mmCIF file of C-alpha atoms and ligand atoms in Angstrom:
data_model
loop_
_atom_site.group_PDB
_atom_site.id
_atom_site.type_symbol
_atom_site.label_atom_id
_atom_site.label_comp_id
_atom_site.label_asym_id
_atom_site.label_seq_id
_atom_site.Cartn_x
_atom_site.Cartn_y
_atom_site.Cartn_z
ATOM 1 C CA ASN A 1 0.000 0.000 0.000
ATOM 2 C CA LEU A 2 2.978 2.308 -0.441
ATOM 3 C CA LYS A 3 4.032 3.793 -3.744
ATOM 4 C CA ILE A 4 7.081 6.038 -3.895
ATOM 5 C CA LEU A 5 7.469 8.392 -6.843
ATOM 6 C CA SER A 6 11.103 9.402 -6.953
ATOM 7 C CA ASN A 7 12.308 12.535 -8.753
ATOM 8 C CA THR A 8 8.799 13.904 -8.534
ATOM 9 C CA GLU A 9 8.147 17.451 -7.441
ATOM 10 C CA ILE A 10 4.954 18.753 -5.906
ATOM 11 C CA THR A 11 3.941 21.826 -7.865
ATOM 12 C CA GLY A 12 0.861 22.653 -5.810
ATOM 13 C CA LEU A 13 -1.893 21.482 -3.500
ATOM 14 C CA VAL A 14 -5.304 20.446 -4.763
ATOM 15 C CA GLN A 15 -7.974 22.108 -2.696
ATOM 16 C CA ARG A 16 -11.696 22.612 -2.452
ATOM 17 C CA GLY A 17 -12.774 25.379 -0.109
ATOM 18 C CA ARG A 18 -10.773 24.965 3.092
ATOM 19 C CA THR A 19 -10.026 21.308 2.417
ATOM 20 C CA VAL A 20 -6.830 20.021 0.857
ATOM 21 C CA LEU A 21 -7.607 17.041 -1.349
ATOM 22 C CA GLY A 22 -4.110 16.096 -2.462
ATOM 23 C CA VAL A 23 -1.106 17.325 -4.395
ATOM 24 C CA ARG A 24 -0.367 18.336 -7.935
ATOM 25 C CA ILE A 25 2.746 17.132 -9.718
ATOM 26 C CA GLY A 26 4.051 18.453 -13.004
ATOM 27 C CA THR A 27 2.897 21.619 -14.718
ATOM 28 C CA GLY A 28 0.751 22.672 -17.665
ATOM 29 C CA GLU A 29 -0.636 19.827 -19.749
ATOM 30 C CA ALA A 30 1.561 17.340 -17.906
ATOM 31 C CA ALA A 31 0.083 18.226 -14.501
ATOM 32 C CA THR A 32 -1.369 15.299 -12.571
ATOM 33 C CA GLU A 33 -3.345 15.324 -9.363
ATOM 34 C CA ILE A 34 -2.771 12.767 -6.639
ATOM 35 C CA LEU A 35 -5.776 12.754 -4.349
ATOM 36 C CA ALA A 36 -5.807 11.397 -0.825
ATOM 37 C CA ARG A 37 -7.835 11.385 2.367
ATOM 38 C CA GLU A 38 -5.009 13.333 3.910
ATOM 39 C CA THR A 39 -1.934 15.154 2.654
ATOM 40 C CA ILE A 40 1.269 15.309 4.692
ATOM 41 C CA ILE A 41 3.895 17.815 3.602
ATOM 42 C CA SER A 42 7.472 16.882 4.591
ATOM 43 C CA ALA A 43 9.485 19.081 2.260
ATOM 44 C CA GLY A 44 11.801 20.558 4.902
ATOM 45 C CA ALA A 45 11.793 23.945 6.616
ATOM 46 C CA LEU A 46 12.654 25.910 3.475
ATOM 47 C CA GLN A 47 10.215 24.258 1.061
ATOM 48 C CA SER A 48 7.228 23.304 3.242
ATOM 49 C CA PRO A 49 6.263 26.915 4.067
ATOM 50 C CA ALA A 50 6.711 27.829 0.397
ATOM 51 C CA ILE A 51 4.304 25.054 -0.644
ATOM 52 C CA LEU A 52 1.792 26.320 1.924
ATOM 53 C CA MET A 53 2.126 29.941 0.821
ATOM 54 C CA ARG A 54 1.672 29.099 -2.849
ATOM 55 C CA ALA A 55 -1.535 27.305 -1.843
ATOM 56 C CA GLY A 56 -2.837 30.395 -0.049
ATOM 57 C CA ILE A 57 -1.854 29.458 3.498
ATOM 58 C CA GLY A 58 0.108 32.267 5.100
ATOM 59 C CA ALA A 59 -0.063 35.919 6.084
ATOM 60 C CA ALA A 60 -3.109 37.426 4.355
ATOM 61 C CA PRO A 61 -1.478 40.769 3.398
ATOM 62 C CA ARG A 62 1.587 39.064 1.916
ATOM 63 C CA LEU A 63 -0.487 36.576 -0.093
ATOM 64 C CA HIS A 64 -2.723 39.398 -1.261
ATOM 65 C CA ALA A 65 0.347 41.320 -2.451
ATOM 66 C CA LEU A 66 1.471 38.232 -4.377
ATOM 67 C CA GLY A 67 -1.969 37.820 -5.946
ATOM 68 C CA ILE A 68 -2.554 34.443 -4.275
ATOM 69 C CA ASP A 69 -6.089 33.580 -3.128
ATOM 70 C CA LEU A 70 -6.293 33.162 0.626
ATOM 71 C CA LEU A 71 -7.068 29.734 2.033
ATOM 72 C CA ALA A 72 -6.038 30.348 5.652
ATOM 73 C CA ASP A 73 -4.644 33.488 7.250
ATOM 74 C CA LEU A 74 -1.683 32.073 9.196
ATOM 75 C CA PRO A 75 0.931 34.823 9.619
ATOM 76 C CA GLY A 76 3.401 32.367 11.178
ATOM 77 C CA VAL A 77 3.995 30.487 7.906
ATOM 78 C CA GLY A 78 7.636 31.018 6.929
ATOM 79 C CA GLN A 79 8.445 32.918 10.139
ATOM 80 C CA ASN A 80 10.620 31.683 13.018
ATOM 81 C CA LEU A 81 13.380 30.383 10.705
ATOM 82 C CA GLN A 82 16.251 29.135 12.843
ATOM 83 C CA GLU A 83 19.631 27.621 12.006
ATOM 84 C CA HIS A 84 22.921 26.901 13.768
ATOM 85 C CA PRO A 85 25.209 29.766 12.655
ATOM 86 C CA GLY A 86 28.906 28.952 12.510
ATOM 87 C CA VAL A 87 32.307 30.062 11.230
ATOM 88 C CA SER A 88 35.624 28.272 10.824
ATOM 89 C CA LEU A 89 39.390 28.453 11.065
ATOM 90 C CA SER A 90 41.570 26.400 8.731
ATOM 91 C CA ALA A 91 45.213 25.425 8.393
ATOM 92 C CA TYR A 92 47.555 23.450 6.169
ATOM 93 C CA ILE A 93 48.031 20.004 7.726
ATOM 94 C CA ARG A 94 51.595 18.723 7.810
ATOM 95 C CA PRO A 95 51.957 15.334 6.066
ATOM 96 C CA HIS A 96 52.331 13.177 9.218
ATOM 97 C CA ALA A 97 49.085 14.581 10.688
ATOM 98 C CA ARG A 98 46.837 13.833 7.703
ATOM 99 C CA LEU A 99 44.297 11.050 7.824
ATOM 100 C CA GLY A 100 44.482 10.504 4.083
ATOM 101 C CA ASN A 101 42.324 7.630 2.926
ATOM 102 C CA LYS A 102 42.634 5.701 6.172
ATOM 103 C CA SER A 103 39.181 6.782 7.183
ATOM 104 C CA ARG A 104 35.995 7.410 5.237
ATOM 105 C CA ARG A 105 34.929 10.057 7.747
ATOM 106 C CA HIS A 106 36.804 13.307 8.006
ATOM 107 C CA SER A 107 35.332 14.402 11.351
ATOM 108 C CA HIS A 108 36.252 12.424 14.434
ATOM 109 C CA ILE A 109 35.855 14.878 17.269
ATOM 110 C CA GLY A 110 32.963 17.033 18.369
ATOM 111 C CA LEU A 111 33.019 19.324 21.366
ATOM 112 C CA ARG A 112 29.835 20.487 22.990
ATOM 113 C CA TYR A 113 30.566 23.376 25.311
ATOM 114 C CA SER A 114 28.850 26.187 27.186
ATOM 115 C CA SER A 115 29.460 29.854 26.504
ATOM 116 C CA GLN A 116 28.159 30.665 29.990
ATOM 117 C CA ALA A 117 26.591 33.766 28.482
ATOM 118 C CA GLU A 118 23.568 34.876 30.454
ATOM 119 C CA GLY A 119 20.354 33.103 29.520
ATOM 120 C CA CYS A 120 22.016 30.797 26.978
ATOM 121 C CA GLY A 121 21.967 27.627 29.080
ATOM 122 C CA PRO A 122 24.349 24.674 29.028
ATOM 123 C CA GLY A 123 25.716 23.124 25.826
ATOM 124 C CA ASP A 124 24.823 26.173 23.757
ATOM 125 C CA MET A 125 27.944 25.874 21.566
ATOM 126 C CA PHE A 126 29.480 23.167 19.391
ATOM 127 C CA ALA A 127 32.846 22.668 17.683
ATOM 128 C CA MET A 128 34.079 20.055 15.267
ATOM 129 C CA VAL A 129 37.414 19.282 13.646
ATOM 130 C CA ALA A 130 37.478 18.160 10.025
ATOM 131 C CA THR A 131 40.738 16.613 8.883
ATOM 132 C CA LYS A 132 40.091 17.419 5.274
ATOM 133 C CA SER A 133 38.127 20.183 3.661
ATOM 134 C CA ALA A 134 37.350 18.870 0.184
ATOM 135 C CA TRP A 135 37.531 15.693 -1.894
ATOM 136 C CA HIS A 136 40.540 16.752 -4.001
ATOM 137 C CA PRO A 137 44.270 16.511 -3.122
ATOM 138 C CA LEU A 138 44.327 20.114 -1.919
ATOM 139 C CA GLY A 139 41.317 19.493 0.324
ATOM 140 C CA ASP A 140 43.179 16.538 1.879
ATOM 141 C CA ARG A 141 45.795 18.987 3.101
ATOM 142 C CA ILE A 142 43.504 21.569 4.689
ATOM 143 C CA GLY A 143 42.070 20.976 8.143
ATOM 144 C CA THR A 144 39.170 22.980 9.497
ATOM 145 C CA LEU A 145 38.055 23.838 12.995
ATOM 146 C CA LEU A 146 34.370 24.583 12.642
ATOM 147 C CA TYR A 147 32.294 25.965 15.517
ATOM 148 C CA TRP A 148 28.699 27.049 15.747
ATOM 149 C CA ILE A 149 25.974 28.211 18.074
ATOM 150 C CA ASN A 150 23.946 25.231 19.168
ATOM 151 C CA LYS A 151 21.295 27.432 20.767
ATOM 152 C CA PRO A 152 20.867 30.575 18.676
ATOM 153 C CA PHE A 153 18.249 33.249 19.336
ATOM 154 C CA SER A 154 18.196 35.057 15.990
ATOM 155 C CA LYS A 155 15.222 34.326 13.795
ATOM 156 C CA GLY A 156 14.734 34.815 10.089
ATOM 157 C CA HIS A 157 12.010 33.967 7.635
ATOM 158 C CA VAL A 158 11.209 32.187 4.383
ATOM 159 C CA ASP A 159 9.260 33.967 1.683
ATOM 160 C CA ILE A 160 8.228 33.359 -1.916
ATOM 161 C CA GLU A 161 8.467 35.730 -4.843
ATOM 162 C CA ASN A 162 5.395 34.433 -6.657
ATOM 163 C CA ALA A 163 3.012 31.487 -6.877
ATOM 164 C CA ASP A 164 5.185 29.620 -9.379
ATOM 165 C CA SER A 165 6.716 26.486 -7.851
ATOM 166 C CA ALA A 166 9.628 26.780 -10.287
ATOM 167 C CA THR A 167 10.774 29.884 -8.388
ATOM 168 C CA GLY A 168 12.520 28.718 -5.255
ATOM 169 C CA PRO A 169 11.807 30.193 -1.836
ATOM 170 C CA ILE A 170 13.928 32.996 -0.432
ATOM 171 C CA ALA A 171 15.479 32.354 2.969
ATOM 172 C CA ASN A 172 16.587 35.289 5.075
ATOM 173 C CA PHE A 173 18.365 33.912 8.123
ATOM 174 C CA ASN A 174 18.741 37.310 9.750
ATOM 175 C CA TRP A 175 21.787 35.811 11.456
ATOM 176 C CA PHE A 176 22.622 38.328 14.148
ATOM 177 C CA SER A 177 19.261 39.888 14.885
ATOM 178 C CA ASP A 178 19.894 38.821 18.481
ATOM 179 C CA PRO A 179 23.197 40.302 19.733
ATOM 180 C CA ARG A 180 23.864 37.268 21.938
ATOM 181 C CA ASP A 181 24.581 35.270 18.773
ATOM 182 C CA LEU A 182 27.234 37.642 17.458
ATOM 183 C CA ASP A 183 28.853 37.965 20.885
ATOM 184 C CA ARG A 184 29.114 34.222 21.356
ATOM 185 C CA LEU A 185 30.610 33.593 17.917
ATOM 186 C CA VAL A 186 33.156 36.374 18.451
ATOM 187 C CA ASP A 187 34.089 34.976 21.894
ATOM 188 C CA SER A 188 34.343 31.482 20.441
ATOM 189 C CA THR A 189 36.578 32.746 17.650
ATOM 190 C CA ILE A 190 38.989 34.139 20.236
ATOM 191 C CA MET A 191 38.919 30.826 22.108
ATOM 192 C CA MET A 192 39.335 28.677 18.985
ATOM 193 C CA ALA A 193 42.113 30.932 17.680
ATOM 194 C CA ALA A 194 43.986 30.296 20.943
ATOM 195 C CA VAL A 195 43.510 26.543 20.473
ATOM 196 C CA ALA A 196 44.642 26.691 16.837
ATOM 197 C CA ALA A 197 47.720 28.756 17.710
ATOM 198 C CA SER A 198 48.655 26.708 20.795
ATOM 199 C CA PRO A 199 52.139 25.133 20.995
ATOM 200 C CA GLU A 200 50.509 21.682 20.941
ATOM 201 C CA MET A 201 49.065 22.347 17.487
ATOM 202 C CA GLN A 202 52.144 23.874 15.891
ATOM 203 C CA PRO A 203 53.956 20.619 15.016
ATOM 204 C CA HIS A 204 50.880 19.491 13.089
ATOM 205 C CA VAL A 205 49.548 22.503 11.197
ATOM 206 C CA VAL A 206 50.861 25.501 9.285
ATOM 207 C CA ARG A 207 49.426 28.973 9.817
ATOM 208 C CA PRO A 208 45.890 28.533 11.161
ATOM 209 C CA SER A 209 43.767 31.305 9.654
ATOM 210 C CA PRO A 210 40.188 32.488 9.645
ATOM 211 C CA SER A 211 38.692 30.650 6.662
ATOM 212 C CA SER A 212 37.017 32.733 4.060
ATOM 213 C CA TYR A 213 36.597 30.381 1.161
ATOM 214 C CA SER A 214 35.877 32.291 -1.958
ATOM 215 C CA GLY A 215 34.197 31.214 -5.173
ATOM 216 C CA TRP A 216 37.262 29.287 -6.322
ATOM 217 C CA ALA A 217 36.893 26.843 -3.420
ATOM 218 C CA LYS A 218 33.286 26.205 -4.409
ATOM 219 C CA LEU A 219 34.244 25.722 -8.053
ATOM 220 C CA LEU A 220 36.985 23.263 -7.124
ATOM 221 C CA GLY A 221 34.563 21.506 -4.768
ATOM 222 C CA ARG A 222 32.752 19.998 -7.742
ATOM 223 C CA LYS A 223 34.029 16.493 -8.276
ATOM 224 C CA SER A 224 35.556 16.321 -11.741
ATOM 225 C CA PHE A 225 38.685 15.080 -13.413
ATOM 226 C CA SER A 226 39.622 18.602 -14.483
ATOM 227 C CA ASN A 227 39.388 19.815 -10.872
ATOM 228 C CA TYR A 228 41.588 16.907 -9.835
ATOM 229 C CA LEU A 229 44.104 17.897 -12.490
ATOM 230 C CA MET A 230 44.052 21.494 -11.274
ATOM 231 C CA THR A 231 44.491 20.716 -7.583
ATOM 232 C CA ALA A 232 46.940 17.796 -7.688
ATOM 233 C CA PRO A 233 49.980 19.774 -8.974
ATOM 234 C CA VAL A 234 49.375 22.595 -6.451
ATOM 235 C CA ALA A 235 49.111 20.051 -3.630
ATOM 236 C CA PHE A 236 52.310 18.366 -4.795
ATOM 237 C CA LEU A 237 54.130 21.700 -5.023
ATOM 238 C CA LEU A 238 53.030 22.785 -1.550
ATOM 239 C CA ASP A 239 54.331 19.565 -0.022
ATOM 240 C CA ALA A 240 57.550 19.771 -2.015
ATOM 241 C CA ILE A 241 58.259 23.404 -1.077
ATOM 242 C CA PRO A 242 57.021 23.958 2.515
ATOM 243 C CA ALA A 243 58.054 27.620 2.344
ATOM 244 C CA LEU A 244 55.045 28.183 0.066
ATOM 245 C CA GLN A 245 52.542 26.854 2.596
ATOM 246 C CA PRO A 246 52.107 29.937 4.859
ATOM 247 C CA ALA A 247 51.575 32.260 1.903
ATOM 248 C CA PHE A 248 49.103 29.817 0.346
ATOM 249 C CA VAL A 249 47.048 29.622 3.549
ATOM 250 C CA LYS A 250 47.152 33.360 4.109
ATOM 251 C CA GLN A 251 46.084 34.217 0.591
ATOM 252 C CA PHE A 252 43.757 31.440 -0.490
ATOM 253 C CA ILE A 253 42.200 30.401 2.815
ATOM 254 C CA GLY A 254 42.488 33.416 5.067
ATOM 255 C CA GLY A 255 41.694 35.962 2.359
ATOM 256 C CA GLY A 256 44.845 37.879 3.359
ATOM 257 C CA ARG A 257 44.130 37.697 7.103
ATOM 258 C CA THR A 258 46.351 36.002 9.655
ATOM 259 C CA LEU A 259 45.229 34.795 13.030
ATOM 260 C CA ASP A 260 47.740 36.713 15.144
ATOM 261 C CA ASN A 261 46.867 40.242 14.037
ATOM 262 C CA PHE A 262 43.217 39.349 13.588
ATOM 263 C CA VAL A 263 42.484 38.283 17.206
ATOM 264 C CA LYS A 264 43.786 41.533 18.655
ATOM 265 C CA ASP A 265 40.901 43.524 17.275
ATOM 266 C CA ARG A 266 37.361 42.561 18.277
ATOM 267 C CA SER A 267 35.827 44.646 15.501
ATOM 268 C CA GLU A 268 37.914 42.691 12.950
ATOM 269 C CA ILE A 269 36.643 39.428 14.370
ATOM 270 C CA GLU A 270 33.118 40.773 14.281
ATOM 271 C CA ALA A 271 33.545 41.672 10.612
ATOM 272 C CA PHE A 272 34.910 38.178 9.898
ATOM 273 C CA VAL A 273 32.003 36.514 11.720
ATOM 274 C CA ARG A 274 29.417 38.631 9.908
ATOM 275 C CA ALA A 275 30.977 37.986 6.511
ATOM 276 C CA GLY A 276 31.859 34.329 7.049
ATOM 277 C CA VAL A 277 28.801 32.997 8.883
ATOM 278 C CA PHE A 278 27.105 29.950 7.382
ATOM 279 C CA GLY A 279 24.449 27.462 8.464
ATOM 280 C CA GLN A 280 24.927 23.773 9.210
ATOM 281 C CA TRP A 281 22.110 22.556 6.921
ATOM 282 C CA HIS A 282 19.766 22.782 9.909
ATOM 283 C CA PRO A 283 16.911 25.111 8.878
ATOM 284 C CA SER A 284 13.889 24.674 11.122
ATOM 285 C CA GLY A 285 10.854 26.302 12.690
ATOM 286 C CA THR A 286 8.984 27.797 9.708
ATOM 287 C CA CYS A 287 5.625 26.040 10.288
ATOM 288 C CA ARG A 288 5.911 26.262 14.038
ATOM 289 C CA MET A 289 3.609 24.118 16.138
ATOM 290 C CA GLY A 290 1.435 25.716 18.803
ATOM 291 C CA ALA A 291 -2.126 26.033 20.035
ATOM 292 C CA ALA A 292 -4.776 27.177 17.551
ATOM 293 C CA THR A 293 -5.264 30.266 19.723
ATOM 294 C CA ASP A 294 -1.609 31.229 19.183
ATOM 295 C CA ARG A 295 -1.731 33.702 16.285
ATOM 296 C CA TYR A 296 1.704 32.692 14.959
ATOM 297 C CA ALA A 297 1.330 28.930 15.342
ATOM 298 C CA VAL A 298 0.888 27.087 12.041
ATOM 299 C CA THR A 299 0.495 23.451 13.063
ATOM 300 C CA SER A 300 -1.008 21.489 15.911
ATOM 301 C CA PRO A 301 1.489 20.054 18.414
ATOM 302 C CA ASP A 302 -0.792 17.025 18.738
ATOM 303 C CA ASP A 303 -0.707 15.761 15.186
ATOM 304 C CA GLY A 304 0.897 18.284 12.799
ATOM 305 C CA ARG A 305 -2.437 19.401 11.334
ATOM 306 C CA VAL A 306 -2.340 22.845 9.740
ATOM 307 C CA HIS A 307 -4.629 25.189 11.664
ATOM 308 C CA GLY A 308 -7.721 26.344 9.809
ATOM 309 C CA VAL A 309 -7.316 23.832 6.963
ATOM 310 C CA ASP A 310 -8.755 20.325 6.652
ATOM 311 C CA GLY A 311 -6.841 17.345 5.319
ATOM 312 C CA LEU A 312 -3.354 18.836 5.609
ATOM 313 C CA ARG A 313 -0.446 18.177 7.957
ATOM 314 C CA VAL A 314 3.196 19.205 8.000
ATOM 315 C CA VAL A 315 5.720 16.783 9.470
ATOM 316 C CA ASP A 316 9.365 17.863 9.274
ATOM 317 C CA ALA A 317 11.876 20.240 10.872
ATOM 318 C CA SER A 318 9.599 23.181 10.192
ATOM 319 C CA LEU A 319 7.368 22.125 13.123
ATOM 320 C CA MET A 320 10.058 22.895 15.696
ATOM 321 C CA PRO A 321 9.084 25.869 17.862
ATOM 322 C CA THR A 322 12.734 26.354 18.768
ATOM 323 C CA ILE A 323 15.848 24.771 17.284
ATOM 324 C CA PRO A 324 17.275 21.987 19.479
ATOM 325 C CA ARG A 325 20.792 22.332 20.830
ATOM 326 C CA ALA A 326 21.800 19.378 18.664
ATOM 327 C CA ASN A 327 21.954 18.309 15.044
ATOM 328 C CA LEU A 328 18.491 17.881 13.614
ATOM 329 C CA ASN A 329 18.335 14.450 12.053
ATOM 330 C CA ILE A 330 17.337 12.504 15.174
ATOM 331 C CA PRO A 331 14.928 15.212 16.428
ATOM 332 C CA VAL A 332 13.192 15.148 13.014
ATOM 333 C CA ILE A 333 12.884 11.365 13.221
ATOM 334 C CA MET A 334 11.424 11.730 16.726
ATOM 335 C CA ILE A 335 8.848 14.229 15.429
ATOM 336 C CA ALA A 336 7.953 11.845 12.606
ATOM 337 C CA GLU A 337 7.538 8.927 15.034
ATOM 338 C CA ARG A 338 5.292 10.971 17.291
ATOM 339 C CA MET A 339 3.163 12.234 14.421
ATOM 340 C CA ALA A 340 2.917 8.735 12.938
ATOM 341 C CA ASP A 341 1.534 7.512 16.277
ATOM 342 C CA ALA A 342 -0.957 10.399 16.335
ATOM 343 C CA ILE A 343 -2.101 9.640 12.788
ATOM 344 C CA ARG A 344 -2.524 5.952 13.686
ATOM 345 C CA ARG A 345 -4.590 6.948 16.712
ATOM 346 C CA ASN A 346 -6.740 9.273 14.543
ATOM 347 C CA GLU A 347 -7.258 6.487 12.000
ATOM 348 C CA ALA A 348 -8.278 4.059 14.733
ATOM 349 C CA GLY A 349 -10.923 6.616 15.725
HETATM 350 C C1 LIG B 1 24.613 17.725 3.656
HETATM 351 C C2 LIG B 1 23.859 17.566 4.953
HETATM 352 C C3 LIG B 1 24.467 16.927 6.020
HETATM 353 C C4 LIG B 1 23.775 16.777 7.217
HETATM 354 N N1 LIG B 1 24.373 16.111 8.250
HETATM 355 C C5 LIG B 1 23.684 15.875 9.378
HETATM 356 C C6 LIG B 1 24.250 15.109 10.425
HETATM 357 O O1 LIG B 1 25.380 14.635 10.323
HETATM 358 N N2 LIG B 1 23.505 14.918 11.545
HETATM 359 C C7 LIG B 1 22.260 15.433 11.696
HETATM 360 O O2 LIG B 1 21.634 15.226 12.747
HETATM 361 N N3 LIG B 1 21.700 16.179 10.720
HETATM 362 C C8 LIG B 1 22.377 16.399 9.570
HETATM 363 N N4 LIG B 1 21.821 17.140 8.563
HETATM 364 C C9 LIG B 1 20.508 17.753 8.806
HETATM 365 C C10 LIG B 1 19.355 16.789 8.599
HETATM 366 O O3 LIG B 1 19.581 15.986 7.454
HETATM 367 C C11 LIG B 1 18.081 17.621 8.401
HETATM 368 O O4 LIG B 1 17.919 18.478 9.504
HETATM 369 C C12 LIG B 1 16.855 16.744 8.291
HETATM 370 O O5 LIG B 1 16.984 15.813 7.236
HETATM 371 C C13 LIG B 1 15.648 17.619 8.037
HETATM 372 O O6 LIG B 1 14.545 16.794 7.803
HETATM 373 P P1 LIG B 1 13.271 17.343 7.055
HETATM 374 O O7 LIG B 1 12.330 16.210 6.952
HETATM 375 O O8 LIG B 1 12.817 18.584 7.721
HETATM 376 O O9 LIG B 1 13.758 17.790 5.615
HETATM 377 P P2 LIG B 1 14.579 16.997 4.500
HETATM 378 O O10 LIG B 1 15.312 15.834 5.076
HETATM 379 O O11 LIG B 1 15.340 18.039 3.774
HETATM 380 O O12 LIG B 1 13.450 16.386 3.573
HETATM 381 C C14 LIG B 1 12.699 17.174 2.700
HETATM 382 C C15 LIG B 1 12.479 16.393 1.422
HETATM 383 O O13 LIG B 1 11.469 17.024 0.654
HETATM 384 C C16 LIG B 1 11.859 17.043 -0.693
HETATM 385 N N5 LIG B 1 11.148 18.152 -1.339
HETATM 386 C C17 LIG B 1 11.298 19.482 -1.151
HETATM 387 N N6 LIG B 1 10.438 20.168 -1.912
HETATM 388 C C18 LIG B 1 9.717 19.257 -2.592
HETATM 389 C C19 LIG B 1 8.676 19.344 -3.561
HETATM 390 N N7 LIG B 1 8.188 20.510 -3.985
HETATM 391 N N8 LIG B 1 8.183 18.183 -4.066
HETATM 392 C C20 LIG B 1 8.644 16.979 -3.654
HETATM 393 N N9 LIG B 1 9.632 16.844 -2.746
HETATM 394 C C21 LIG B 1 10.160 17.971 -2.228
HETATM 395 C C22 LIG B 1 13.358 17.216 -0.652
HETATM 396 O O14 LIG B 1 13.942 16.772 -1.858
HETATM 397 C C23 LIG B 1 13.714 16.333 0.541
HETATM 398 O O15 LIG B 1 13.909 15.002 0.136
HETATM 399 C C24 LIG B 1 22.472 17.299 7.351
HETATM 400 C C25 LIG B 1 21.866 17.952 6.268
HETATM 401 C C26 LIG B 1 22.548 18.069 5.076
HETATM 402 C C27 LIG B 1 21.876 18.762 3.902
#
C-alpha cells in the first residue's frame, strides 16, 4: 500500500474550499493530481512553508500582495526560521598529521561546550574538527576547525516571490538579529584561535587562519577530473616546497588575514564573523507548532495538522518551535515517530 514516486516534485496542493484534497505534480498539460484522504507535507523547513504559501496558506497581506487567493490566514507560515550559525578556522596540515584515505569520515571529534553567556543555558555551543576540507588533493591537506551556536536566538524567515513552484523560496536567516549570537561567535573565535595557535598544534599545522573560502573553493569543490588535475599539482608543489605553505594559507584560505593580528581587534573578528557565517544545513521552525489560539502557530502540536485547513499536515523540521541544541536528524525522526503515532490513533478513531 505504499508507492514512492522518486524525482517527482509537488507543484501545488489540490484544494476545495478549506479542504486540501491532495497534491499536484508536473505543470501545464503534464500536470497530474494525486488525491488522498489526507496530505502530509514533509518538504523541509525551506520548502514546506513555500508550498503552503503558494496554496494560499500564510499571512493574508503578503499573499494578497502576491496575488494568491487566501485559504487560511496564518501569519506564522515562513516565520521563526532558525539555524545553527557557525564560522571556521583552517590550516595546512603537515603530512604526518593527515588522515588521508585511512578513514571514510573526516570528522572524528565534536566538542559540545557552554558559553556561559547569560540566559544561553548549558551546551549552547558546538565545535568540530574536520581533517580534510574537500575531496581533491588540496582538500586533503587543509584541516578545518568549525564551531557554531547550538542554541541561537536570531530568527529569520522564508518567503516566496510568486506562486510559481519553479521559483525557489527565499530564505533570510537574519543571522545576528539577536546580539547574543554575534557575541558568542566572536568569543568562540577568540577561544578557537587560541587553540589553533597553541604550541601543541604547531607541530601538526601551518598557519591557522580564519577561513574565508571564496568562489574558487566552491568551483573546485565539484568532483571532476579537471578539478583533480588542477588541484593535484598545487598540492604536490606545496608539499615539495614547505616555504610556500604559509603564503598559500594566508592568501587562499584566510583571504589575506592572519590569526595573530586578527584576534587583537574585536571589531575585525566581528567583521569576519558577519561575513563568514554559514548554516549547518539545519533550517527549522517555519511552520511552528502551537495552540490554535496562538496567532503565529501554524500546526497542531498534537498531530501536525495545519490550523484552519482540513486534510493537511506538516511533518518535518519546520514544526520545531525552537531549534534543538543538537543536530536535527534525530529530532526530526522523533517528530515523525510521534506524528505517525498520532495519525494511527486518529485512524483508529
Ligand atoms: C549535507 C547535509 C548533512 C547533514 N548532516 C547531518 C548530520 O550529520 N547529523 C544530523 O543530525 N543532521 C544532519 N543534517 C541535517 C538533517 O539531514 C536535516 O535536519 C533533516 O533531514 C531535516 O529533515 P526534514 O524532513 O525537515 O527535511 P529533508 O530531510 O530536507 O526532507 C525534505 C524532502 O522534501 C523534498 N522536497 C522538497 N520540496 C519538494 C517538492 N516541492 N516536491 C517533492 N519533494 C520535495 C526534498 O527533496 C527532501 O527530500 C544534514 C543535512 C545536510 C543537507
